[in-house]
Structure formats: structure tokens, C-alpha cells
mmCIF file of C-alpha atoms in Angstrom:
data_model
loop_
_atom_site.group_PDB
_atom_site.id
_atom_site.type_symbol
_atom_site.label_atom_id
_atom_site.label_comp_id
_atom_site.label_asym_id
_atom_site.label_seq_id
_atom_site.Cartn_x
_atom_site.Cartn_y
_atom_site.Cartn_z
ATOM 1 C CA UNK W 810 -262.333 -90.716 244.002
ATOM 2 C CA UNK W 811 -261.804 -87.169 242.730
ATOM 3 C CA UNK W 812 -259.599 -84.231 243.566
ATOM 4 C CA UNK W 813 -256.914 -83.782 246.163
ATOM 5 C CA UNK W 814 -257.289 -87.273 247.655
ATOM 6 C CA UNK W 815 -256.458 -88.914 244.330
ATOM 7 C CA UNK W 816 -253.899 -86.272 243.312
ATOM 8 C CA UNK W 817 -252.014 -86.483 246.601
ATOM 9 C CA UNK W 818 -250.783 -89.941 245.672
ATOM 10 C CA UNK W 819 -249.291 -88.652 242.419
ATOM 11 C CA UNK W 820 -246.937 -85.926 243.589
ATOM 12 C CA UNK W 821 -244.462 -85.222 246.348
ATOM 13 C CA UNK W 822 -245.933 -82.169 248.085
ATOM 14 C CA UNK W 823 -242.952 -81.913 250.453
ATOM 15 C CA UNK W 824 -241.115 -80.027 247.715
ATOM 16 C CA UNK W 825 -243.629 -77.229 247.219
ATOM 17 C CA UNK W 826 -244.993 -74.333 249.230
ATOM 18 C CA UNK W 827 -248.253 -74.778 251.130
ATOM 19 C CA UNK W 828 -251.180 -75.257 248.762
ATOM 20 C CA UNK W 829 -254.386 -73.263 249.219
ATOM 21 C CA UNK W 830 -257.734 -74.956 248.617
ATOM 22 C CA UNK W 831 -259.799 -73.065 246.071
ATOM 23 C CA UNK W 832 -263.210 -73.384 244.536
ATOM 24 C CA UNK W 833 -263.330 -72.205 240.935
ATOM 25 C CA UNK W 834 -266.530 -71.081 239.321
ATOM 26 C CA UNK W 835 -268.363 -73.721 237.323
ATOM 27 C CA UNK W 836 -269.980 -72.515 234.130
ATOM 28 C CA UNK W 837 -269.537 -71.402 230.566
ATOM 29 C CA UNK W 838 -268.089 -67.929 231.180
ATOM 30 C CA UNK W 839 -264.773 -66.619 232.438
ATOM 31 C CA UNK W 840 -266.287 -63.225 233.334
ATOM 32 C CA UNK W 841 -267.074 -64.260 236.929
ATOM 33 C CA UNK W 842 -263.888 -66.241 237.591
ATOM 34 C CA UNK W 843 -262.264 -65.747 241.004
ATOM 35 C CA UNK W 844 -259.010 -63.756 240.781
ATOM 36 C CA UNK W 845 -255.949 -65.647 242.000
ATOM 37 C CA UNK W 846 -253.192 -64.046 244.058
ATOM 38 C CA UNK W 847 -249.629 -65.403 243.805
ATOM 39 C CA UNK W 848 -249.420 -68.891 245.273
ATOM 40 C CA UNK W 849 -250.257 -72.523 244.681
ATOM 41 C CA UNK W 850 -253.816 -73.803 244.673
ATOM 42 C CA UNK W 851 -255.776 -77.046 244.506
ATOM 43 C CA UNK W 852 -259.319 -77.599 243.334
ATOM 44 C CA UNK W 853 -261.479 -80.548 242.422
ATOM 45 C CA UNK W 854 -263.585 -81.015 239.345
ATOM 46 C CA UNK W 855 -266.180 -83.658 238.582
ATOM 47 C CA UNK W 856 -267.356 -85.177 235.314
ATOM 48 C CA UNK W 857 -268.901 -82.612 232.963
ATOM 49 C CA UNK W 858 -267.798 -79.608 235.052
ATOM 50 C CA UNK W 859 -265.798 -76.575 233.922
ATOM 51 C CA UNK W 860 -263.649 -74.389 236.172
ATOM 52 C CA UNK W 861 -262.586 -70.776 235.536
ATOM 53 C CA UNK W 862 -259.875 -68.716 237.270
ATOM 54 C CA UNK W 863 -258.579 -65.205 236.573
ATOM 55 C CA UNK W 864 -255.196 -63.500 236.891
ATOM 56 C CA UNK W 865 -254.739 -59.749 236.978
ATOM 57 C CA UNK W 866 -251.343 -58.693 235.650
ATOM 58 C CA UNK W 867 -249.884 -55.266 235.051
ATOM 59 C CA UNK W 868 -247.770 -54.488 231.976
ATOM 60 C CA UNK W 869 -244.540 -55.569 233.736
ATOM 61 C CA UNK W 870 -245.749 -58.850 235.254
ATOM 62 C CA UNK W 871 -245.699 -62.383 233.899
ATOM 63 C CA UNK W 872 -247.492 -65.527 235.008
ATOM 64 C CA UNK W 873 -246.113 -69.053 235.227
ATOM 65 C CA UNK W 874 -249.023 -71.497 235.236
ATOM 66 C CA UNK W 875 -249.128 -75.270 235.467
ATOM 67 C CA UNK W 876 -252.087 -77.623 235.601
ATOM 68 C CA UNK W 877 -251.962 -81.216 236.813
ATOM 69 C CA UNK W 878 -254.880 -83.526 236.173
ATOM 70 C CA UNK W 879 -255.476 -86.973 237.617
ATOM 71 C CA UNK W 880 -258.526 -88.227 235.734
ATOM 72 C CA UNK W 881 -260.240 -91.535 236.299
ATOM 73 C CA UNK W 882 -259.280 -94.226 233.757
ATOM 74 C CA UNK W 883 -261.059 -93.541 230.463
ATOM 75 C CA UNK W 884 -261.934 -89.920 231.338
ATOM 76 C CA UNK W 885 -260.548 -87.131 229.126
ATOM 77 C CA UNK W 886 -259.238 -83.925 230.721
ATOM 78 C CA UNK W 887 -258.460 -80.685 228.865
ATOM 79 C CA UNK W 888 -256.965 -77.277 229.700
ATOM 80 C CA UNK W 889 -257.629 -74.059 227.807
ATOM 81 C CA UNK W 890 -256.188 -70.606 228.372
ATOM 82 C CA UNK W 891 -258.358 -67.903 226.764
ATOM 83 C CA UNK W 892 -255.798 -65.109 227.105
ATOM 84 C CA UNK W 893 -257.144 -61.607 226.681
ATOM 85 C CA UNK W 894 -254.983 -58.542 226.098
#
């Protein structure tokens, strides 16, 4: 079982704002990543897949990002943030 079904058992969603489903772009490049607006999102990812997302910030803005993973036993999960200035 992957994604929101498995993750829903690991957190108390009553304490957060509504979560928007999102489909990131699978692939090896961040150049086509979907831009995220302020909010909270969920997505699913399968074995061997990569997901990319983009944020557009002006010089005065800041972003607060968090990633939660719920991998299957024995599966490694990683997060990378290739910040560009």
C-alpha cells in the first residue's frame, strides 16, 4: 500500500488545514516541476520514482517546507532540495 492510504494512519489530520492532492512530475529534471501555491499537499510515489515541485518566491518571501515519508519496510526514502538563487 502506497501514498495517502498508508500515510493517513500515521498522522492526525484533524490538526491541519485541508490537504490538496497533487501529482508531481516524475523524472530527472526540476525544470518542468509544477509550481506550488501556499497550502498543504499530498502526493504518492512508487518504488524507483522521483517527484519534483517548484516554489516561486520574491525577495521578501520565505518558505517553510516539510516532507513526511511512510516507506514500506526495507525501502529507503530520501529528500533533496536543489535550491537555486
